[in-house]
XYZ file of C-alpha atoms in Angstrom:
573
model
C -23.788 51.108 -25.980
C -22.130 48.279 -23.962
C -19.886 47.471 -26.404
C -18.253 51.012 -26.964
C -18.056 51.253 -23.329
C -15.655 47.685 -23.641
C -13.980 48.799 -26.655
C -13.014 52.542 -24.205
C -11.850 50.568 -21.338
C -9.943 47.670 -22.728
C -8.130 49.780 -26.098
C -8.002 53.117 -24.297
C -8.193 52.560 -20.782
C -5.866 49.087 -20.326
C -4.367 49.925 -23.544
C -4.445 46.123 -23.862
C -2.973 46.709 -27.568
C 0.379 47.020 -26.074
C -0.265 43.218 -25.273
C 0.295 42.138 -28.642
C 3.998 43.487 -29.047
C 4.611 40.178 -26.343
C 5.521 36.969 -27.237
C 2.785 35.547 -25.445
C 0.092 37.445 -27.666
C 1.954 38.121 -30.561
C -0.040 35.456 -32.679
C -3.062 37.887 -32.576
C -3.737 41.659 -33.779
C -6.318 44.727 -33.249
C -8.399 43.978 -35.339
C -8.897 40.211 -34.255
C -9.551 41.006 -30.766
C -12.305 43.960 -32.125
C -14.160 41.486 -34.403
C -14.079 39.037 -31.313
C -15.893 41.737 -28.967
C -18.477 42.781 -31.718
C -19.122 38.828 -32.854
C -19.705 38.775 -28.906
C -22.135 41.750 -29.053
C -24.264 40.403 -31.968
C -24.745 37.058 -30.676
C -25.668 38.797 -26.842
C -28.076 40.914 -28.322
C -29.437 38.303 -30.684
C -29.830 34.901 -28.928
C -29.164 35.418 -25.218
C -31.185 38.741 -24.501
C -33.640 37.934 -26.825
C -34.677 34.675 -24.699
C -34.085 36.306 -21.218
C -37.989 37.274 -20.172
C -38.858 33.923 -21.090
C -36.234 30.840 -19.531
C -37.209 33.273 -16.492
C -40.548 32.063 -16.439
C -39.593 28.782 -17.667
C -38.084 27.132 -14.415
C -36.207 24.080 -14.694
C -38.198 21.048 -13.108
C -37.303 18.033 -11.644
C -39.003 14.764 -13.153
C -37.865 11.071 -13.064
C -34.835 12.454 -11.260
C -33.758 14.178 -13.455
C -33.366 18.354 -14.427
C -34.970 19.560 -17.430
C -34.236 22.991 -18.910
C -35.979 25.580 -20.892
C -35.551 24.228 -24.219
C -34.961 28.151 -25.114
C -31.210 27.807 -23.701
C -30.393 25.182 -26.573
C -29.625 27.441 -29.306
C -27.770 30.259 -27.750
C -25.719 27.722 -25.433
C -24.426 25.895 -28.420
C -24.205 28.997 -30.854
C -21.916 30.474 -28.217
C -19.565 27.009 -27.912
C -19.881 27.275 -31.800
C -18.223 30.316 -32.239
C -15.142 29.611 -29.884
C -16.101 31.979 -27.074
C -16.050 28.957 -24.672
C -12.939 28.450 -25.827
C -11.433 31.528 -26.372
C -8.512 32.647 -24.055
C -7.493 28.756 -24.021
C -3.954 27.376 -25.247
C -4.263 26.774 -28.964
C -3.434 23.586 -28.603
C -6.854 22.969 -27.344
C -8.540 24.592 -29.761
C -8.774 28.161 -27.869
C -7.374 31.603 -29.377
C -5.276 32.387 -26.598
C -6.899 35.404 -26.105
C -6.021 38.079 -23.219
C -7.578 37.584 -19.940
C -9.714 41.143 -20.562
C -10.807 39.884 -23.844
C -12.381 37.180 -21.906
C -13.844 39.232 -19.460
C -15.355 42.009 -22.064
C -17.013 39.321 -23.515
C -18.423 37.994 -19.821
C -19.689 41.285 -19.432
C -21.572 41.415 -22.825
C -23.220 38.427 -22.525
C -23.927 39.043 -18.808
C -25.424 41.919 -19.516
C -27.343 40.218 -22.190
C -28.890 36.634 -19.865
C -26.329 36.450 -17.016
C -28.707 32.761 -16.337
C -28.407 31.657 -19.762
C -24.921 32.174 -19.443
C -23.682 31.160 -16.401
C -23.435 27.455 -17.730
C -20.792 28.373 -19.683
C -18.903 30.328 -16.943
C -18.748 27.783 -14.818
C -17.829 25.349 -17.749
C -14.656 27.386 -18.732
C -13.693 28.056 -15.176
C -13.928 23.964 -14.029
C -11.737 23.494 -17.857
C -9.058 26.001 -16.593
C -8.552 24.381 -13.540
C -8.473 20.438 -15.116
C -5.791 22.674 -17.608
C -4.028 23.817 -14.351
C -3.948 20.812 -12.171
C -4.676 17.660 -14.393
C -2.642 14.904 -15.601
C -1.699 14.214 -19.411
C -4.995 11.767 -19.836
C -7.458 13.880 -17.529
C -6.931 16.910 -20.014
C -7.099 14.546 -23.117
C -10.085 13.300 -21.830
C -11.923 16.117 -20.611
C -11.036 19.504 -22.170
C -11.966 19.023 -25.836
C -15.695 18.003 -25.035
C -15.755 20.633 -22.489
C -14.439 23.465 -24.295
C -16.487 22.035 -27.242
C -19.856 22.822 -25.375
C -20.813 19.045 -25.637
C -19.737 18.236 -21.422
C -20.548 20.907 -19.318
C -18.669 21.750 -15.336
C -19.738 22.863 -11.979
C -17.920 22.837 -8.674
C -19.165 20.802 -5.529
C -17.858 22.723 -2.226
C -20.606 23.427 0.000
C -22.869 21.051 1.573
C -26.428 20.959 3.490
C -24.306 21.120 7.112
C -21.624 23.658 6.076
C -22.823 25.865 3.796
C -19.605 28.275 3.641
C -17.646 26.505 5.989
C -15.305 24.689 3.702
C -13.140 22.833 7.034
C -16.639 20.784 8.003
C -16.902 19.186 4.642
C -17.797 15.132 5.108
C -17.486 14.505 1.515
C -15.337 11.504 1.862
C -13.167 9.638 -1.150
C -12.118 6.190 -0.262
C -9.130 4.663 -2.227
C -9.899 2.294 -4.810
C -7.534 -0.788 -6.290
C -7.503 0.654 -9.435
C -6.585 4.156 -8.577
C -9.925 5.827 -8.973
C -12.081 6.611 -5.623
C -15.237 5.820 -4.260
C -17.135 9.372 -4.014
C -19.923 9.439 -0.896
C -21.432 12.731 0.647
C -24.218 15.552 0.137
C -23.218 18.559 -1.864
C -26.226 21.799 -1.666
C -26.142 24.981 -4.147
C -24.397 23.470 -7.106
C -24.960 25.855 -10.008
C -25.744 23.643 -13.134
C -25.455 20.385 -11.186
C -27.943 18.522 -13.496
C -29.858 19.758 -16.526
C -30.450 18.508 -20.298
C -28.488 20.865 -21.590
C -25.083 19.290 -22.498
C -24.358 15.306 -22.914
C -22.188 15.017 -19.202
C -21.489 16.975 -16.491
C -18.148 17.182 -14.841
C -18.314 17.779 -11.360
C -15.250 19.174 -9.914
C -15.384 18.096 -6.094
C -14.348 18.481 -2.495
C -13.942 15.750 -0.363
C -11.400 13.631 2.258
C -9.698 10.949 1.421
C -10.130 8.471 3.911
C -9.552 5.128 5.288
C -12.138 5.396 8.144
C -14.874 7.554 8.901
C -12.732 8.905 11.194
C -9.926 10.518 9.180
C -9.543 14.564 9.103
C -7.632 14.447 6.315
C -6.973 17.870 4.568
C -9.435 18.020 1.794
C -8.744 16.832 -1.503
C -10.127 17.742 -5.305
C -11.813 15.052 -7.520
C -13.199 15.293 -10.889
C -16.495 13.206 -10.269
C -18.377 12.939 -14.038
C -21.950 12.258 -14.384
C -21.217 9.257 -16.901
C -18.185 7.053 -16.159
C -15.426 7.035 -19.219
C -17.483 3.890 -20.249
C -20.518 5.478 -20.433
C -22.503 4.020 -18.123
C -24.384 6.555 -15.542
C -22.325 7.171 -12.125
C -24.108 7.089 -8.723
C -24.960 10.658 -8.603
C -28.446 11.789 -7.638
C -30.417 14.904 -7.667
C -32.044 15.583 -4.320
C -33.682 18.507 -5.045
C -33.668 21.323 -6.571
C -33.198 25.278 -5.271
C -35.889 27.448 -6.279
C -34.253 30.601 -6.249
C -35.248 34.544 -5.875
C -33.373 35.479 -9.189
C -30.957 33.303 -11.816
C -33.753 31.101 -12.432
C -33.036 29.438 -15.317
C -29.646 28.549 -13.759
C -30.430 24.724 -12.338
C -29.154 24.555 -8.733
C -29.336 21.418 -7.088
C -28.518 19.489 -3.780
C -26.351 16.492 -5.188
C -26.319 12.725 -3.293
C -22.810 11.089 -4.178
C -22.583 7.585 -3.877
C -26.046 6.861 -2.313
C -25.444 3.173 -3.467
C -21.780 2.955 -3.435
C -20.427 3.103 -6.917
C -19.989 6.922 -7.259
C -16.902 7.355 -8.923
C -14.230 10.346 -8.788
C -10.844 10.902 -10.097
C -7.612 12.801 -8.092
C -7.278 16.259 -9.492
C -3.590 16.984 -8.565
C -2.149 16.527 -5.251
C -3.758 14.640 -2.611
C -5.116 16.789 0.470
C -4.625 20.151 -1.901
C -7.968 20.171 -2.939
C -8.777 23.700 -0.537
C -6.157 25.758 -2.796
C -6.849 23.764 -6.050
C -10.001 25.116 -5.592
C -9.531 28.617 -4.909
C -7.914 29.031 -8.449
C -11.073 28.273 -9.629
C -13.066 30.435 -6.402
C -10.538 33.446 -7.605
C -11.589 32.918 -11.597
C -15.436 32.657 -10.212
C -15.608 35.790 -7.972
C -13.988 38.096 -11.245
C -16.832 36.461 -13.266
C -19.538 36.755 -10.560
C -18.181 40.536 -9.882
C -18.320 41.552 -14.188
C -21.888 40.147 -14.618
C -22.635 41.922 -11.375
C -21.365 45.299 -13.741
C -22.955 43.995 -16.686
C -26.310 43.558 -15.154
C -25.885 46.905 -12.925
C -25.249 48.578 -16.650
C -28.276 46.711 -18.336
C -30.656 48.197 -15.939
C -29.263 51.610 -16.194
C -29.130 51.586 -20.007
C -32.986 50.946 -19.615
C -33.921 53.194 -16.470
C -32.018 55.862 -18.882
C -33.983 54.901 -22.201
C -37.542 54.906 -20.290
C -36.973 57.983 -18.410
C -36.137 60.033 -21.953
C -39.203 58.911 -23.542
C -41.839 58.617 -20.390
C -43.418 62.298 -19.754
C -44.785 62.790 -15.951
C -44.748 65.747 -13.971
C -43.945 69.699 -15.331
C -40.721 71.483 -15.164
C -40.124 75.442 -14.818
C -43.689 76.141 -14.699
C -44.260 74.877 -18.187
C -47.964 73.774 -19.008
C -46.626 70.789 -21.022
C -45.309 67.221 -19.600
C -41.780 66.650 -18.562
C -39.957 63.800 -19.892
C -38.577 61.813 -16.434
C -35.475 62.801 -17.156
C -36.101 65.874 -16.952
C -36.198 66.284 -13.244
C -33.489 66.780 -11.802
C -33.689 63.222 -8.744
C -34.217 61.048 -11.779
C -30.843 62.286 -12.864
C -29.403 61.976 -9.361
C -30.450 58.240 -9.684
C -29.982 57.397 -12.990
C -25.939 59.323 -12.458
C -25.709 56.912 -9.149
C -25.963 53.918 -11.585
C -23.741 54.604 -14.088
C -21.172 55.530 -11.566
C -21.423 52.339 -10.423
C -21.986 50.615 -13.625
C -19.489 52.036 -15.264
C -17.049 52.123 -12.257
C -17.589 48.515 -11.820
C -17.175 47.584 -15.126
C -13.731 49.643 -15.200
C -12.697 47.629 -11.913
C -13.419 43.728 -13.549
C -11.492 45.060 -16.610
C -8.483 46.176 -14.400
C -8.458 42.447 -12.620
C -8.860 40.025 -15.823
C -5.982 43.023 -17.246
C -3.569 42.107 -14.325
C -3.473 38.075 -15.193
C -2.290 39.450 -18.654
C 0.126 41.137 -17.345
C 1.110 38.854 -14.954
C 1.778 36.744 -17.530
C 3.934 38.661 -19.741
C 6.046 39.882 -16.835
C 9.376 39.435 -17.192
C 10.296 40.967 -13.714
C 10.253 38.698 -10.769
C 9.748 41.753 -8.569
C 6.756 43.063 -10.900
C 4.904 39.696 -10.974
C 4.925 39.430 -7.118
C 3.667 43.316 -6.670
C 1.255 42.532 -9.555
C -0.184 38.941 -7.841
C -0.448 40.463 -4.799
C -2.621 43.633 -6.323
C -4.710 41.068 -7.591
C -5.199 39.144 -5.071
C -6.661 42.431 -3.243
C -8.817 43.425 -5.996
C -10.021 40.087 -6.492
C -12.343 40.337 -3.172
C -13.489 44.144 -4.023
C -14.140 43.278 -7.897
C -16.704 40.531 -6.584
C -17.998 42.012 -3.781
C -18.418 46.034 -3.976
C -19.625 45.332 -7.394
C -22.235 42.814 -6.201
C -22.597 45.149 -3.362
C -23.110 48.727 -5.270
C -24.718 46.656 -8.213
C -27.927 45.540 -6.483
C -28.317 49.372 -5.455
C -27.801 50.487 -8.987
C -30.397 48.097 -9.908
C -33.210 49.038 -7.206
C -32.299 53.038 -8.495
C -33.619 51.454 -11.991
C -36.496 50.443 -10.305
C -36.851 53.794 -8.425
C -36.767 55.781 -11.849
C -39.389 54.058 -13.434
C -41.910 54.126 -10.520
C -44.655 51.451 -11.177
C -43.124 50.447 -14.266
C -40.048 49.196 -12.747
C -41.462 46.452 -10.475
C -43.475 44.349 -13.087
C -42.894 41.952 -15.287
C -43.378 44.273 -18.410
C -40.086 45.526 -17.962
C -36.769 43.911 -18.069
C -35.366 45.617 -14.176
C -37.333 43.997 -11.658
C -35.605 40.375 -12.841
C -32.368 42.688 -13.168
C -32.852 43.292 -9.857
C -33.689 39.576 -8.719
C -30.646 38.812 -10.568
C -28.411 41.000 -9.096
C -29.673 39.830 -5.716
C -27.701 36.645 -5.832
C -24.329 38.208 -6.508
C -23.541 39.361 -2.778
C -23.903 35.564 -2.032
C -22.552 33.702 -4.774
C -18.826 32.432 -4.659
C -18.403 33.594 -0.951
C -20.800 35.755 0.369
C -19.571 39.524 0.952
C -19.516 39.367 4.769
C -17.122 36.448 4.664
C -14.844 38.276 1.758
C -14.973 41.565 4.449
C -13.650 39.096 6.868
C -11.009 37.931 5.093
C -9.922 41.436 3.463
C -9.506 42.998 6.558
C -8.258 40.384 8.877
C -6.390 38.467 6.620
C -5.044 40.422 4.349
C -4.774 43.557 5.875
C -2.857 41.620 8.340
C -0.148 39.018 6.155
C 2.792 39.963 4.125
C 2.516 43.554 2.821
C -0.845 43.912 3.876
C -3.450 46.184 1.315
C 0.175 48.209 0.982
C 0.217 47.405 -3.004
C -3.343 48.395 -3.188
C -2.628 51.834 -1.520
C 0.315 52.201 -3.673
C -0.796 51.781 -6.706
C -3.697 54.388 -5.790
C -1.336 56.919 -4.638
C 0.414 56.413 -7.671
C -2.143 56.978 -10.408
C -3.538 60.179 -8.269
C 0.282 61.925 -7.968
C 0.249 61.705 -11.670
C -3.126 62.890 -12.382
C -2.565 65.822 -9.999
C -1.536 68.666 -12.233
C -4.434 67.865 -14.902
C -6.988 66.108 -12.012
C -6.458 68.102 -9.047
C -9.429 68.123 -7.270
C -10.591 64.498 -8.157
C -6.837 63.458 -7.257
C -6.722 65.560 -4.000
C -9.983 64.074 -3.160
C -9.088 60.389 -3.752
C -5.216 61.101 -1.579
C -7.165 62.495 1.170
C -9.759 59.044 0.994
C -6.643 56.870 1.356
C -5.811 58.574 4.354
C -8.823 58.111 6.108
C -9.005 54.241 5.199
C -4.996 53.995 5.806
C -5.779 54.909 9.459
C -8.883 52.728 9.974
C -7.319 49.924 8.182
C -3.845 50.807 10.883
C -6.469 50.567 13.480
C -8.134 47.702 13.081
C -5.135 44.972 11.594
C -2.831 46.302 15.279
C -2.346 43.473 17.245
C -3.385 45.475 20.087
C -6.790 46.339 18.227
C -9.635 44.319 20.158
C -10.100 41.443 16.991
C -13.861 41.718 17.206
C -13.545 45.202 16.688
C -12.020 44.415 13.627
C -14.879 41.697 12.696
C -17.344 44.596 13.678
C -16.563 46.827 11.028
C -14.970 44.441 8.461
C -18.297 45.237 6.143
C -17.982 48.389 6.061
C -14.284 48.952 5.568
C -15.022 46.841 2.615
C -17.405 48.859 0.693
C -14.983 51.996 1.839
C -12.363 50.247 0.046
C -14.544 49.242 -2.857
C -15.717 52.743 -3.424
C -11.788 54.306 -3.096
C -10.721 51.391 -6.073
C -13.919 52.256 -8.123
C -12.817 56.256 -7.662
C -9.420 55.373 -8.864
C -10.778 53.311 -12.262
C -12.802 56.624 -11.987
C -9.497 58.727 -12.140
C -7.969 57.011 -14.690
C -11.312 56.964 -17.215
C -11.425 61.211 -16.741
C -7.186 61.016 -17.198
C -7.571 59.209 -20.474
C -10.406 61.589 -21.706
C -7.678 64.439 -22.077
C -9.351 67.519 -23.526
C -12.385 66.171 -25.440
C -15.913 67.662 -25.119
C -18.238 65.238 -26.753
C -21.302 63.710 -24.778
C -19.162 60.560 -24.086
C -16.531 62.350 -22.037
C -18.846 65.120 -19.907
C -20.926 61.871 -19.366
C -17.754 60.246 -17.933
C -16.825 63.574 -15.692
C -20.125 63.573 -14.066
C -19.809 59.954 -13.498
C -16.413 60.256 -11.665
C -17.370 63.483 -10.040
C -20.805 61.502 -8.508
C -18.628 58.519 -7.654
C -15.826 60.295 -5.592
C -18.156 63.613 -3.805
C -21.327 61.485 -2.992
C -21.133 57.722 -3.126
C -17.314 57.213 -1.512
C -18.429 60.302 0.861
C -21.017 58.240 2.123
C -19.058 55.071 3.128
C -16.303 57.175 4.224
C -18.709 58.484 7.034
C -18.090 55.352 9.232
C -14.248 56.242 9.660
C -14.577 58.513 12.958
C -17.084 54.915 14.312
C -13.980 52.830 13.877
C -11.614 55.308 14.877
C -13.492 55.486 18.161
C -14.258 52.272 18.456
C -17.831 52.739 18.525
C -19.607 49.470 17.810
C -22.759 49.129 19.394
C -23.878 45.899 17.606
C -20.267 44.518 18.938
C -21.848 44.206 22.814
C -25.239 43.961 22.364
C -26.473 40.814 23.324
C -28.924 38.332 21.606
C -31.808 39.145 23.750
C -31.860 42.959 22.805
C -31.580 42.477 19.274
């Protein structure tokens, strides 16, 4: 079912066909990028899902100092490197396809859905590879892209550390210039996803630190690739202090890294010196899409099994008959299971529309269009990661919900959907401190969310004479958050009011961009009747009259200024 959902929103919704009449795609066809998605789909289903109950149970342990894996990941890991997914929307010239951005993301979402801990490891692989493609020299992409993009190395990324956490400016990571060019690497990294496993034959570690000639330099930080062998093979001084034993993602290793404990950690200059902050966030912004479609693909999984136990589980009568409903039957199961795949679905439609605008991006000709394109996605970015992390976890606890006792144990695949999911408002910048930045930042530089609220008002003025009631409802939304957002990004608005409700103007702004990929699914539908498309109506209807209503509730609060957790003090709470 997930992959015929894929196949509606990229072909029919992004019409991402039209991308192969461009020069930049014109070396592939239809029926390429189909047999991509379904070789996707098979190997999902058949290796990753298949193994998902069990590298649960299977933690990784730490022995010798060193991580060791389920053995179950083997297979599917290299199967997937195998078939060129790893690979696939890389240059040719490194042995990619060169496939479309959404391509890459449909597939993220299938195999997401599938054993999001499985295959995370190769997430984070092709997002460190993009950004040694993006910033590296001639011999660090010679050196470390093939293996990588192989499936033989596998990458992380090293920001946070035990002191910091988020807080990126009090990194003490420091790199200290060596004769021959190279640095000497010394500092304490915490939460690094795949920082040490069995799994692949090196790691590359892609990290932040200062370079320095004193331990009292502020330099700006700086980006080094930092390998767990050296080039001559010989181990470098990295060491696992311990490892994370988290709520959900189990199988995912996640370790607190010592560089340099006896001096002879190595790392490499990625780019320019003391550019290591925005190096980085090209790799943050590729992250947060990826962390925001498995947070739709895993939202979806649980539906697609809340929905197939509640049509076969009988409990409870209906209409006075003397025989068993089935659950789905009554009529707050399908309230709940409606509420997920509005949010599945929507979410889905929303991580789609993001990977869709780097394509585009890319085969813009228009100097004008690129820069209202980048900045679109630069919005969407922060609501693709975080209302879908966000809404996802409460899709997932409704899966829970419509399977009663059934839903929180171990028999069933939704209560470690739910663990899962439970990560995703944390993971690559937790949702608070994407709030912050949305509506302080954002709202606040350049155009502000202005290309955001246009394109919204767009899509609705056109749907209006076949839409009008979905379209009316989503143009009267953007008023209500065009005022709040007015509100709180004036310069004579009290900034803390601002920080006060930053959370939940994000999640009203999520829902409004989830009710537009809403408006355009129903737009595309036309005048078909099948199951599919009065499925899809509900959906949008649900999404815009109940779940955005409910967010949009906080507008007279801000409006007012009403903020009681704003003066509160410490004591009280």
């Amino acid at each position: 079912m997930l992959l015929q959902e894929l196949k509606f929103l990229v072909f029919d919704i992004h019409e991402s066909e039209r991308l192969l009449r461009t020069e930049a795609f014109a070396h592939l066809d239809l029926d390429m990028l189909t047999a991509t998605l379904e070789s996707a789909d098979k190997l999902a289903r058949r290796s990753f899902e298949s193994i998902a109950a069990r590298i649960d149970l299977e933690e990784p342990i730490l022995r010798d100092g060193k991580v060791i894996a389920s053995p179950a990941l083997a297979e599917p890991l290299n199967a997937y490197a195998e078939l060129g997914f790893l690979a696939a929307t890389f240059p040719r010239d490194w042995g990619g396809l060169d496939a479309p951005a959404i391509i890459g993301a449909a597939n993220m979402a299938l195999f997401g859905a599938a054993c999001t801990p499985a295959a995370g490891y190769l997430f984070m692989t092709a997002a460190a590879a993009r950004l040694i493609l993006t910033f590296g020299n001639e011999h660090q992409k010679s050196t470390y892209l093939p293996p990588m993009l192989e499936g033989r190395w596998y990458g992380t990324m090293c920001l946070s550390e035990p002191q910091a956490g988020s807080s990126l400016h009090h990194v003490t990571t420091r790199a200290i210039p060596l004769s021959d060019g190279a640095f000497q690497i010394k500092g304490a990294k915490m939460w690094i996803s795949g920082g040490d496993h069995d799994l692949s034959e090196n790691i590359v570690h892609l990290v932040l630190a200062r370079i320095v000639t004193d331990d009292a330099s502020i330099n700006p930080l700086s980006l080094f690739v930092v390998p767990r062998q050296k080039p001559d093979g010989r181990e470098n001084d990295i060491t696992v202090s311990g490892l994370n034993k988290k709520l959900g993602h189990k199988a995912t290793t996640n370790c607190a890294l010592a560089f340099g404990e006896n001096d002879a950690c190595t790392g490499y200059l990625l780019g320019e010196p003391h550019r290591g902050l925005q190096q980085m966030f090209h790799m943050m912004h590729e992250a947060r899409v990826g962390v925001g479609t498995t947070s739709a693909a895993t939202a979806y999984a649980g539906y697609r099994y809340a929905l197939a136990y509640a049509a076969e589980r009988r409990q409870g009568r209906r209409n006075r008959s003397q025989s068993a409903a089935r659950l789905v039957e009554h009529p707050d199961v399908r309230r709940m299971l409606l509420e997920q795949k509005a949010i599945a679905e929507g979410a889905l439609c929303l991580s789609l529309r993001g990977a869709h605008l780097i394509d585009q991006i890319r085969v813009s000709t228009d100097q004008q269009e690129t820069e209202r394109l980048q900045a679109l996605r630069d919005i969407l970015t922060l609501l693709i990661k975080s209302w879908s992390a966000e809404r996802g976890l409460e899709a997932n606890s409704l899966a829970i919900q419509t399977m009663g006792g059934a839903g929180y144990v171990r028999d069933h695949p939704v209560e470690r959907l739910f663990r899962d999911q439970r990560l995703n408002p944390i993971h690559e910048g937790t949702n608070g401190i994407l709030a912050i930045d949305l509506v302080t930042r954002k709202a606040r530089q350049g155009r502000g969310l202005t290309p955001f609220f246009e394109a919204v008002e767009a899509d609705a003025q056109r749907a209006m004479p076949n839409e009008p009631a979905m379209a009316g409802a989503l143009l009267s939304g953007l008023g209500i958050i065009s005022r709040c957002i007015e509100k709180t990004s004036s310069t004579r608005c009290d900034p803390d009011l601002a920080l006060a409700f930053a959370s939940p103007l994000a999640l009203m702004l999520g829902d409004m961009a989830a009710s537009w990929m809403w408006l355009t699914q129903v737009s595309a539908l036309g005048g078909r009747t099948d199951d599919f498309s009065q499925g899809k109506r509900a959906a949008a209807a649900y999404m815009v009259h109940h779940v955005w209503t409910k967010s949009l509730a906080i507008a007279p609060a801000i409006m007012a200024g009403a903020a009681p957790h704003n003066t509160i003090d410490e004591f009280s709470l």
